[in-house]
Coordinates of C-alpha atoms in Angstrom, one line a residue:
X1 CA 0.0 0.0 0.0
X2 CA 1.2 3.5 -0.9
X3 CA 2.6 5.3 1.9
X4 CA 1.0 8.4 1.2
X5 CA -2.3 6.7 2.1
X6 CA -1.1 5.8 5.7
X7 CA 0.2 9.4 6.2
X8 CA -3.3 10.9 5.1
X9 CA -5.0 8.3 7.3
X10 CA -2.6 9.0 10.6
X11 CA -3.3 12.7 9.5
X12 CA -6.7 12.4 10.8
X13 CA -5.7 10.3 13.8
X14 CA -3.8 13.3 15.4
X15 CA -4.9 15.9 17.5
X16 CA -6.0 19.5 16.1
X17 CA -2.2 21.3 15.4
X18 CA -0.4 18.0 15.6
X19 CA 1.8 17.9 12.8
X20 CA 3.2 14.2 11.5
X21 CA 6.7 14.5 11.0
X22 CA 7.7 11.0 10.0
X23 CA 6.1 7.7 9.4
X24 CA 6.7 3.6 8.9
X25 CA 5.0 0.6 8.5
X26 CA 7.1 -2.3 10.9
X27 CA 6.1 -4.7 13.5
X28 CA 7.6 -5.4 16.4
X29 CA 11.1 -7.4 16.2
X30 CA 11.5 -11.2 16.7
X31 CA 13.0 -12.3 19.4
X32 CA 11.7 -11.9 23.4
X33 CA 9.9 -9.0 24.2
X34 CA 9.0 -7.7 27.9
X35 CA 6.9 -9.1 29.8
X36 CA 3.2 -7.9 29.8
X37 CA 1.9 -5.6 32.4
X38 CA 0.9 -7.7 36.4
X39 CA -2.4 -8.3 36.0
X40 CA -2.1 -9.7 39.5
X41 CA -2.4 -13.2 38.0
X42 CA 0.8 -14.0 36.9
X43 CA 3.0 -15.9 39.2
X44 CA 6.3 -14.3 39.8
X45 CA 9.5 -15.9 39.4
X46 CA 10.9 -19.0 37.4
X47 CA 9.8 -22.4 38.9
X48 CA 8.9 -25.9 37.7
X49 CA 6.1 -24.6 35.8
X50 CA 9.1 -22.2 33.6
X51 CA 10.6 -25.7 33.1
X52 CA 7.9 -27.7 32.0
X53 CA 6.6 -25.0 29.4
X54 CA 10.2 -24.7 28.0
X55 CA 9.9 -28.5 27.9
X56 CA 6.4 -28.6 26.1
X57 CA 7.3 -26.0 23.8
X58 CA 9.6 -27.6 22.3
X59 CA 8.5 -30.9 22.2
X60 CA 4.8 -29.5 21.1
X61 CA 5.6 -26.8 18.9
X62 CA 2.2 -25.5 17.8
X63 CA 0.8 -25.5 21.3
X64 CA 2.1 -22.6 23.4
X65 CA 3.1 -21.8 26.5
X66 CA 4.4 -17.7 27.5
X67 CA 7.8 -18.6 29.0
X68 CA 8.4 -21.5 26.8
X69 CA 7.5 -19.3 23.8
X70 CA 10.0 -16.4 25.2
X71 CA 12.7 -19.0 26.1
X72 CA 12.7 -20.2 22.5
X73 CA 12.0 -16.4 21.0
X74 CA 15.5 -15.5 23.0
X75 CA 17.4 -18.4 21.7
X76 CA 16.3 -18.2 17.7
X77 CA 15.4 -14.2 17.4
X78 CA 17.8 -12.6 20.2
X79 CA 15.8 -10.1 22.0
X80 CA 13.5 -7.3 20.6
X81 CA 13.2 -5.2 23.7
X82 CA 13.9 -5.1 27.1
X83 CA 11.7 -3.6 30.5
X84 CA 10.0 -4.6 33.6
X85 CA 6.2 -5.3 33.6
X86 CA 4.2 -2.1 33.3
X87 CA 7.3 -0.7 31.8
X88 CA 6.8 2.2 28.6
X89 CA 8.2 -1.2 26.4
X90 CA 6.2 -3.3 28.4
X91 CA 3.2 -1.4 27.8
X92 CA 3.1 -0.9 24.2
X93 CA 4.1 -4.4 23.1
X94 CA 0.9 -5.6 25.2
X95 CA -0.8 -2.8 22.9
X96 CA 0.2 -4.3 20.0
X97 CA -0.3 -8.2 21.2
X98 CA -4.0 -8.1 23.6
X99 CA -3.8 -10.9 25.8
X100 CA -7.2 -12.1 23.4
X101 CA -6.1 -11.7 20.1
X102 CA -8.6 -12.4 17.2
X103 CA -6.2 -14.1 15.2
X104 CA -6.3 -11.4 11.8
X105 CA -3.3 -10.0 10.8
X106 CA -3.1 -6.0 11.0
X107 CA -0.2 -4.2 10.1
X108 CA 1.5 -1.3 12.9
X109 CA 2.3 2.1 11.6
X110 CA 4.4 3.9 13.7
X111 CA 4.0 8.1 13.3
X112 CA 6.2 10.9 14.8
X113 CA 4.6 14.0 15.3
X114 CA 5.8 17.5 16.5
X115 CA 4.1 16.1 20.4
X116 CA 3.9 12.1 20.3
X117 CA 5.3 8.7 19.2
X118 CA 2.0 7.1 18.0
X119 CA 1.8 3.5 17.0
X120 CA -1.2 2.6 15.1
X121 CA -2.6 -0.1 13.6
X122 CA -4.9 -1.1 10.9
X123 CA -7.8 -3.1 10.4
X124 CA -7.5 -6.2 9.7
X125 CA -5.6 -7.3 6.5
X126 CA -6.3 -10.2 3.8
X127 CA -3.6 -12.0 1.9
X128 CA -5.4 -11.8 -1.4
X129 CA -6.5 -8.1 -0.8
X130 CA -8.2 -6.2 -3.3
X131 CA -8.6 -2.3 -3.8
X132 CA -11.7 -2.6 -1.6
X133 CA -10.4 -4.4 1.3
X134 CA -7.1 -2.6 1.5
X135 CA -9.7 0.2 1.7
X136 CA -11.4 -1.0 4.6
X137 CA -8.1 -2.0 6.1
X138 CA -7.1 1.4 6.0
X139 CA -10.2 3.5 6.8
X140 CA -10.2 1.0 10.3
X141 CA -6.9 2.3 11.4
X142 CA -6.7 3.2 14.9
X143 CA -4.2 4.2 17.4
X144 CA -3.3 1.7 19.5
X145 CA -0.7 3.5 22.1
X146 CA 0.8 6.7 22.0
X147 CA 3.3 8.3 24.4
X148 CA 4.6 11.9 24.7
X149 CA 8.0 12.5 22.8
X150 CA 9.4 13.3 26.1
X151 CA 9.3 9.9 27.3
X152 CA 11.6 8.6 24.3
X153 CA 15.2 9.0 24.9
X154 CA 16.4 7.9 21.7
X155 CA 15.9 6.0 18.7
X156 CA 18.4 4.3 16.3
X157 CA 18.3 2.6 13.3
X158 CA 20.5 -0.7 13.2
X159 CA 22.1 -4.2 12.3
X160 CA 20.2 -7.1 14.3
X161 CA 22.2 -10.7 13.1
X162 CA 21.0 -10.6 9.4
X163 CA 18.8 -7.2 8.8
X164 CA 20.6 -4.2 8.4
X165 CA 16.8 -2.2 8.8
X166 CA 16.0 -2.6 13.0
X167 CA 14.5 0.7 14.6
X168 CA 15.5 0.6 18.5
X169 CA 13.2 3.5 20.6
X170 CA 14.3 3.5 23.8
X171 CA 12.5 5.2 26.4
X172 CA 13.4 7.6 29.7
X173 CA 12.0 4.8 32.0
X174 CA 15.2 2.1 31.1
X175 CA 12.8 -0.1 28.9
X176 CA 13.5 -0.6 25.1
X177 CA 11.7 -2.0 22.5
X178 CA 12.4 -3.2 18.7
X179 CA 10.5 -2.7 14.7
X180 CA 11.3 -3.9 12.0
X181 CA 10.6 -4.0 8.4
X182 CA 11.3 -7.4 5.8
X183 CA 14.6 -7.3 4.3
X184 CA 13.6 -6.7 0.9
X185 CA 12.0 -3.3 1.5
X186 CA 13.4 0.2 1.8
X187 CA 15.1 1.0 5.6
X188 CA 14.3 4.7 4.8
X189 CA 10.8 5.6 6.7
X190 CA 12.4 3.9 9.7
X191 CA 15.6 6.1 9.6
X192 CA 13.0 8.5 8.9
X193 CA 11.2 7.8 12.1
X194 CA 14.4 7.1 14.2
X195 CA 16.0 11.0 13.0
X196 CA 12.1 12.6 14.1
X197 CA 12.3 11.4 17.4
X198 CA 15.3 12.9 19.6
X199 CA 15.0 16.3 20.5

């Protein structure tokens, strides 16, 4: 999809006076991510139960299990960002991965404006799209977190093993958190985004 279709889209996503100053379409980095924000449910600590997922995950590979799944994220992908629970990091990742998921694929826009880091994220995307579904896709785009650009302390544009095109936005609480885009397409909108953010 044209980019100058997302950036008319986020145009209307902002706030009156809000000016977009950069924008990319990336997801989130392989690789283990924080940990969601306490619900109060989550036990703390590793224990058997760490074990035995990292155990079932691999020996059941579609069936999943959270630490298994982050043990084995870590040891093929690396890690993609870094924070405690509740963290900024923490925070937006559970934004862009609800403990419910639907299971449709949506694409994340991230958007820099003159005020925010907003990360969006479309309606839901077909494979086989047509001109009407990309459409709806687009016209369902949301924003799905935002955070003041105060609350970023930097953002770099990086090698990650094999891809040369991995945007890093680290923010003022410690935590950190990773996009990417496939190795085939341009690196520019996220350099773009990564130069908007400082300052």
């Amino acid at each position: 999809m044209d980019g100058t279709r997302y950036l008319d889209r986020i145009g209307r996503l902002v706030e009156p006076g809000e000016r977009v100053l950069a924008h990319a379409q990336a997801e989130v980095g392989g690789g283990a991510t924080p940990p969601p924000p306490s619900d109060g449910t989550t036990p703390a600590g590793p224990g058997r139960a760490t074990v035995a997922s990292v155990l079932l995950n691999l020996l059941v590979p579609l069936a999943t299990w959270d630490r298994g799944d982050r043990l084995v994220d870590l040891i093929g992908w690396g890690i993609a960002g870094r924070g405690a629970p509740g963290s900024a990091a923490s925070r937006l990742h559970r934004a862009l991965n609800p403990a419910r998921p639907d299971g449709k694929l949506r694409h994340t826009l991230l958007a820099v404006t003159d005020r925010r880091l907003l990360v969006c994220v479309t309606g839901a995307v077909k494979l086989l799209s047509n001109r009407d579904d990309d459409e709806r896709s687009l016209a369902e785009t949301r924003v799905a977190w935002a955070v003041s650009r105060a609350e970023v302390a930097s953002a770099r544009v990086g090698w990650h093993r094999l891809n040369p095109k991995r945007l890093r936005i680290d923010f003022t609480d410690g935590s950190w958190l990773a996009f990417t885009v496939p190795i085939a397409e341009s690196g520019a909108p996220l350099r773009a985004v990564a130069a908007a953010l400082p300052g």
